[in-house]
Tab-separated table of C-alpha atoms in Angstrom:
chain	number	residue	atom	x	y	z
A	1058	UNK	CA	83.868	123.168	101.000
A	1059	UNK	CA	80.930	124.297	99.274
A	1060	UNK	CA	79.111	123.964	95.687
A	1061	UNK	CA	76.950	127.438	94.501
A	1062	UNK	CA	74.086	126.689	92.554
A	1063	UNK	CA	73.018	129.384	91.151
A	1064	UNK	CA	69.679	128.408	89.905
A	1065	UNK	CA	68.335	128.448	93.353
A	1066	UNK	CA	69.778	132.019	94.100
A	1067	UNK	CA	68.534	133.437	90.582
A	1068	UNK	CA	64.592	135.309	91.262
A	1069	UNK	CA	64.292	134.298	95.175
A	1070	UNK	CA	65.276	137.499	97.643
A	1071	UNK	CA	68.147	136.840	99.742
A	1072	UNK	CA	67.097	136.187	103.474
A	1073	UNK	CA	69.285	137.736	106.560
A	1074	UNK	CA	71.717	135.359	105.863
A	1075	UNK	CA	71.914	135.336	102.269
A	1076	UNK	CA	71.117	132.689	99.530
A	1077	UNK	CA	72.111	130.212	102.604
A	1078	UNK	CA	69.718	127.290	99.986
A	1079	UNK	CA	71.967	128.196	96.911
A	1080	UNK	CA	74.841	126.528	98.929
A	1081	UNK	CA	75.601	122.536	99.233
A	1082	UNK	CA	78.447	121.153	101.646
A	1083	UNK	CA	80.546	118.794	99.605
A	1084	UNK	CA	83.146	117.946	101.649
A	1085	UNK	CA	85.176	118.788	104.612
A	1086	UNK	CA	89.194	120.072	104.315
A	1087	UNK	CA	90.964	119.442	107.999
A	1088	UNK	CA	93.367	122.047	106.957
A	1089	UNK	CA	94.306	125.753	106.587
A	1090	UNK	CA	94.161	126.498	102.972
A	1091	UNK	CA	96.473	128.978	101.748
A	1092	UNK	CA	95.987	129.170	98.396
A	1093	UNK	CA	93.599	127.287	96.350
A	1094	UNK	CA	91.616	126.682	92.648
A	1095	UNK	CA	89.127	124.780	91.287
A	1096	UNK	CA	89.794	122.757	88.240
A	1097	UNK	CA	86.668	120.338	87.244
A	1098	UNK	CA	85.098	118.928	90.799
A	1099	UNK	CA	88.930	118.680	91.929
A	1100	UNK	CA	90.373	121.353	94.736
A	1101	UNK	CA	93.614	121.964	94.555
A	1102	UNK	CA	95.265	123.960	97.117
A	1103	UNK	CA	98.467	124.793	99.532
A	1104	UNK	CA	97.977	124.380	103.280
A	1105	UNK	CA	100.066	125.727	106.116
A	1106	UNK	CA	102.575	123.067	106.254
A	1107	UNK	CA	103.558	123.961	103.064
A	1108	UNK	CA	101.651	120.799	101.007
A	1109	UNK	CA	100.628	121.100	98.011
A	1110	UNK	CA	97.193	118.971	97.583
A	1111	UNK	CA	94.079	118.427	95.637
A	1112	UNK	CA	90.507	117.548	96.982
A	1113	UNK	CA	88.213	114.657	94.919
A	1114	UNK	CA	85.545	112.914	95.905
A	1115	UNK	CA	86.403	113.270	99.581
A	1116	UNK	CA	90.074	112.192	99.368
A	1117	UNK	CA	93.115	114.456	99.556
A	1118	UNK	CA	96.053	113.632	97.365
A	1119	UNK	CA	99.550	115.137	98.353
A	1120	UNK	CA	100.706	116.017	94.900
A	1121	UNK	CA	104.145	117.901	96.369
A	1122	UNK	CA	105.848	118.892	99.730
A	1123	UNK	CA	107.259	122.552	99.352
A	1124	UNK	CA	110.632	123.354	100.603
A	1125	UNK	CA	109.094	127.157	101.358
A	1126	UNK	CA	105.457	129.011	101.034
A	1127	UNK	CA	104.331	128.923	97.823
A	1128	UNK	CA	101.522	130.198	96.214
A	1129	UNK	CA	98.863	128.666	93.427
A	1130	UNK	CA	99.088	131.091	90.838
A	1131	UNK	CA	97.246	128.781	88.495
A	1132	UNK	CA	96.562	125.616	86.045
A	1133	UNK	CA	96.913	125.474	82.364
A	1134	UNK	CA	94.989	122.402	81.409
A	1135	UNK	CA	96.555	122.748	77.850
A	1136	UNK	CA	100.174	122.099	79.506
A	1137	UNK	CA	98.729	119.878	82.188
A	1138	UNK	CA	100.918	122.145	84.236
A	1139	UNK	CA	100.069	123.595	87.624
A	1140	UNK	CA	101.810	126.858	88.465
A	1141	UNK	CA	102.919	128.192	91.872
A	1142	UNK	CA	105.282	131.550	92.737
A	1143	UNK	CA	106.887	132.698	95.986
A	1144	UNK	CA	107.612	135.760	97.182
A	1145	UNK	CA	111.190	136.691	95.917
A	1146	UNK	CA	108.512	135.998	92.308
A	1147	UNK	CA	110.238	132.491	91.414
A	1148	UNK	CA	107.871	130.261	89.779
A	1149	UNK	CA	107.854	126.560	89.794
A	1150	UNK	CA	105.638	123.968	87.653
A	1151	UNK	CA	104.439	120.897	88.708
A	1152	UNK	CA	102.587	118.190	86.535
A	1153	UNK	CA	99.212	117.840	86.673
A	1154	UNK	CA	97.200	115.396	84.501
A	1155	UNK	CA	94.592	117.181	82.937
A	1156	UNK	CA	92.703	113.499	81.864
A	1157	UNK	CA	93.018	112.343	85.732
A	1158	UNK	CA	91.208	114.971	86.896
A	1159	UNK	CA	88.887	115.337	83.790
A	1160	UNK	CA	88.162	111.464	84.602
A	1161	UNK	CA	87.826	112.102	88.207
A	1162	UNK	CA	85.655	115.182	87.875
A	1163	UNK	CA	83.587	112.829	85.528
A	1164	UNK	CA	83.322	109.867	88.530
A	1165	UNK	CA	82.171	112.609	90.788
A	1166	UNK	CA	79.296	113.117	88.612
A	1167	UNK	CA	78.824	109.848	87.984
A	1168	UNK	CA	78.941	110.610	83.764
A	1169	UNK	CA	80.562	107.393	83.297
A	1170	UNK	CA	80.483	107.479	79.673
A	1171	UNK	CA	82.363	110.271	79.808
A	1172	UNK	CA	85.043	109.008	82.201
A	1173	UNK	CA	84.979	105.842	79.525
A	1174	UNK	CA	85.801	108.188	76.490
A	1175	UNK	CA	88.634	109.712	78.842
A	1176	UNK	CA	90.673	106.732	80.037
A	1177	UNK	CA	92.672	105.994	76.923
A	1178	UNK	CA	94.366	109.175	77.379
A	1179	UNK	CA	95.196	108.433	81.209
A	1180	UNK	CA	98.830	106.202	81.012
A	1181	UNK	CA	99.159	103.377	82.758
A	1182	UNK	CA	101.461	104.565	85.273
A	1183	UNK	CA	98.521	106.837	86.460
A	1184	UNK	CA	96.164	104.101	86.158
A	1185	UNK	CA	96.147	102.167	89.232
A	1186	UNK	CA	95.850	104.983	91.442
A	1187	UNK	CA	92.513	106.196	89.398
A	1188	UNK	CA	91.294	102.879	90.203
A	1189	UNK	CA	91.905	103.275	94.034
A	1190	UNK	CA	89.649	106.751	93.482
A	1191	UNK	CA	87.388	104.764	92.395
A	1192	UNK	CA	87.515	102.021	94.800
A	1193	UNK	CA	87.188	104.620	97.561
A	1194	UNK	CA	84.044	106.365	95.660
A	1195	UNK	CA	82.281	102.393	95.837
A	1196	UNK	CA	82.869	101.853	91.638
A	1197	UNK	CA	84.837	98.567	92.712
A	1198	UNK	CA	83.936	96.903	89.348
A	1199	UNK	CA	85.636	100.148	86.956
A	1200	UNK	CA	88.184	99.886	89.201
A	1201	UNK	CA	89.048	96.265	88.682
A	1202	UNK	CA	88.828	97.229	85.326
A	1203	UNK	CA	91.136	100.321	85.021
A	1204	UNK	CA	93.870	98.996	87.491
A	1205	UNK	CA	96.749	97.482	86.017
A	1206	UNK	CA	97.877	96.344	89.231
A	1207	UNK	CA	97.693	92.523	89.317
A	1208	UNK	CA	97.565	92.780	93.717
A	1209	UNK	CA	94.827	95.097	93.716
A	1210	UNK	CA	93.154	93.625	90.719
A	1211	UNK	CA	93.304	90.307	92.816
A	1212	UNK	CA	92.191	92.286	96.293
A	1213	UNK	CA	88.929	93.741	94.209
A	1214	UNK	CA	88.089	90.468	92.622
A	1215	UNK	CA	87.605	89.232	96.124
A	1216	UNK	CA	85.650	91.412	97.257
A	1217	UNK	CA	83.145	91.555	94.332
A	1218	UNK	CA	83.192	87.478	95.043
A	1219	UNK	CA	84.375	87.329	91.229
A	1220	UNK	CA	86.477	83.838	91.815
A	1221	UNK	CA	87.241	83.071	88.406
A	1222	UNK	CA	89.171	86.657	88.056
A	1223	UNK	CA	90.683	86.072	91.321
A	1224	UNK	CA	91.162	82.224	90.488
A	1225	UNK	CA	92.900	83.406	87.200
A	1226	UNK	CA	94.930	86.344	88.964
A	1227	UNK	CA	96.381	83.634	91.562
A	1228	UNK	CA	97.506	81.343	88.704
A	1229	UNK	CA	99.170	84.302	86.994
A	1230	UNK	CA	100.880	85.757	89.869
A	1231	UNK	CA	101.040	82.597	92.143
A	1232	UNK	CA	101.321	82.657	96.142
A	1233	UNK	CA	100.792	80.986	99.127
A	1234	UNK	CA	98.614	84.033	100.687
A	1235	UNK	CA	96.782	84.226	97.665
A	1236	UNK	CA	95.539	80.875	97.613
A	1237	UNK	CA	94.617	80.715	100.944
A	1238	UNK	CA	92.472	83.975	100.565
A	1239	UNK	CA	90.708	82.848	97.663
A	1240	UNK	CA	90.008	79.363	99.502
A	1241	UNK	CA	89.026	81.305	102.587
A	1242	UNK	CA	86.428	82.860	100.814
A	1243	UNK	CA	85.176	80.101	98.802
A	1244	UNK	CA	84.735	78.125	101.630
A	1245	UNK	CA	82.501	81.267	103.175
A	1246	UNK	CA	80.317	80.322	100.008
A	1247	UNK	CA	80.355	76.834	100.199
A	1248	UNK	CA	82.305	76.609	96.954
A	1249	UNK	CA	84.208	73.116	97.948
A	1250	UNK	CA	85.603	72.931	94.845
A	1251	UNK	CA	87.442	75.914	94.429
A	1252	UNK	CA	88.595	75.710	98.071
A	1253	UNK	CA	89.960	72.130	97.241
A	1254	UNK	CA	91.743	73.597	94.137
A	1255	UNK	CA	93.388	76.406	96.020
A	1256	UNK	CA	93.979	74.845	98.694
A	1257	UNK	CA	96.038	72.183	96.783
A	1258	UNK	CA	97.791	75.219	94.467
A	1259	UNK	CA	98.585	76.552	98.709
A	1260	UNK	CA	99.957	72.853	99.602
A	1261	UNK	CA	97.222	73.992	102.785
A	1262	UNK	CA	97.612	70.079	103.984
A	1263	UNK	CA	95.676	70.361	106.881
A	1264	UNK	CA	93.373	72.506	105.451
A	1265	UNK	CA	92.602	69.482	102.999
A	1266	UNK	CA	92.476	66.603	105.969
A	1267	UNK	CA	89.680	69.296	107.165
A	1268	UNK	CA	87.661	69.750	104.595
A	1269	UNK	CA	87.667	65.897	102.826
A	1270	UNK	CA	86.804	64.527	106.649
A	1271	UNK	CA	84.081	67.530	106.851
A	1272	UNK	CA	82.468	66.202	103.292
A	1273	UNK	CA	83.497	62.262	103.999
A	1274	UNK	CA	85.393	62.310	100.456
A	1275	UNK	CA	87.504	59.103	100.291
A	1276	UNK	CA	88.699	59.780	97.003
A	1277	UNK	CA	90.114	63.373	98.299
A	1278	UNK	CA	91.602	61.818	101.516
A	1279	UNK	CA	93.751	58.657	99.830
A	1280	UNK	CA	95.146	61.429	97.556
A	1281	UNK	CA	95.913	63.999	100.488
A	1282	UNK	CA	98.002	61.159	101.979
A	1283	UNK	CA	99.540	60.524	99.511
A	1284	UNK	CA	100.615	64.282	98.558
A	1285	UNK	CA	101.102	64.407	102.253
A	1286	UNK	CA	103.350	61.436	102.797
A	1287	UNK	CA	105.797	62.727	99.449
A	1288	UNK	CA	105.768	66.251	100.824
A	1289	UNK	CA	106.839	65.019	104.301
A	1290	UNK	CA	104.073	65.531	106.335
A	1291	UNK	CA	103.828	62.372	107.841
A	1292	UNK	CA	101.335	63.354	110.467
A	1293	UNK	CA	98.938	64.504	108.267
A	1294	UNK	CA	99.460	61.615	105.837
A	1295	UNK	CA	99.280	58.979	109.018
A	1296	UNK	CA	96.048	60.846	110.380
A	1297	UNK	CA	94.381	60.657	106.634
A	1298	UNK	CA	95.321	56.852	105.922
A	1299	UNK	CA	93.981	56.083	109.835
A	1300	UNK	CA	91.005	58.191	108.991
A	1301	UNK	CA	90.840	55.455	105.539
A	1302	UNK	CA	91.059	52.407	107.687
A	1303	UNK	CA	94.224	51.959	105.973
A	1304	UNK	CA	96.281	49.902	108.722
A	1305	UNK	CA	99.081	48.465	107.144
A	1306	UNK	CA	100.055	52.229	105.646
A	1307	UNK	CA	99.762	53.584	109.146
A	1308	UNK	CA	102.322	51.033	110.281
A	1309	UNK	CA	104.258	51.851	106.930
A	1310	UNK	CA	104.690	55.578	108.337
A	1311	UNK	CA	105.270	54.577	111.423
A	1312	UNK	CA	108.256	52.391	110.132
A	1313	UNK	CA	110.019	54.512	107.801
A	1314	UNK	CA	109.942	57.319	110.525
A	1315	UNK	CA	111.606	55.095	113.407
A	1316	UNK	CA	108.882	55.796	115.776
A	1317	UNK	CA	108.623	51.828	116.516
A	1318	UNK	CA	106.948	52.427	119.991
A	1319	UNK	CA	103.633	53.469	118.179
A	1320	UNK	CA	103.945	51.186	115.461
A	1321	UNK	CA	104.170	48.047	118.792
């Protein structure tokens, strides 16, 4: 695919190959395009297998799978309506938002003021996959803010190391998996506080023994075997109150779970 510019055509004399400098490769299609137009930055086209796409930013969006060869006849921004015809001349509409490819057209060209004055007009249905263009083109902070998708809100928080977004995402929309990613990573930057935290909301037991040994935290340790020995985890609570010095609870554990041999 490629962008004319005509101000490097306009007074030069075309060389044996033409205004080859007036020419800029923006992207590559692995397909045979059909039928095609250009609305904005955005490509939209029909390719062989009968697919009816559009071309942003270096990603390919499968807005329809035909039934039969169609054609683009064209786009009427005004209905948001994208119009295609075969050749016994019936003509079918599909629907196009104008504002999502006004806003991605604007990403492209990095006028982010004017992709800011478009968004209210983009509904939220259409919202979190704008945000996944825009994770794609590297915007991963407007993308955590358009997506109204609490998982990839949470997935992009991560990955910008924003904990307390990801911290407050995780309390929202509690899970195991989530805790464990967002103590994962704290623990990557030495956060030992937020680990601890998640790794509590992840009941992550032996994640806990680990980490209070690592930092010799007493405090941490009495109340892991504690959690540990109400949650049923006796090993974990025995190998915490042995870690303590804590003999007679050892013996305790050893008790109530018949395993008399060990507590000889």
């Amino acid at each position: 695919m490629l962008r004319y510019n005509s101000d490097r055509a306009e007074g030069t004399p075309p060389d044996e190959d033409g205004f080859e400098e007036a020419f800029e490769v923006v992207g590559e299609v692995a397909d045979k395009v059909m039928t095609g137009v250009w609305v904005g930055d955005c490509f939209i086209y029909t390719n062989s297998e009968n697919r009816l796409n559009y071309h942003v930013g270096g990603e390919i969006v499968t807005i329809s799978h035909l039934d039969r060869t169609q054609y683009i006849m064209g786009y009427i921004a005004k209905d948001s309506k994208l119009y295609l015809g075969d050749k016994d001349l019936n003509i079918t509409s599909f629907a196009l938002k104008t504002a999502v490819l006004e806003y991605q057209t604007a990403v492209m060209r990095q006028d982010f003021e004017t992709a800011d004055q478009i968004l209210p007009s983009i509904d939220e249905e259409h919202r979190t996959r704008v945000a996944q263009f825009l994770e794609k083109q590297g915007f991963k902070e407007q993308a955590m803010a358009v997506s109204v998708d609490p998982a990839h809100k949470f997935e992009l928080a991560l990955q910008l190391n924003d904990f307390a977004t990801a911290y407050g995402l995780a309390s929202e929309h509690s899970s195991e998996q989530r805790w464990k990613q967002l103590s994962d990573l704290a623990l990557r930057s030495s956060d030992f506080n937020l680990a601890k935290k998640c790794m509590y909301n992840a009941k992550d037991y032996s994640g806990l023994l680990l980490l209070a040994s690592s930092l010799g935290d007493a405090a941490s340790m009495e109340q892991l075997a504690e959690l540990a020995h109400a949650a049923g985890k006796e090993n974990i609570a025995f190998t915490a109150y042995m870690m303590l010095n804590k003999i007679p609870k050892c013996l305790q554990l050893l008790v109530e779970t018949e395993r008399y041999p060990e507590a000889a």
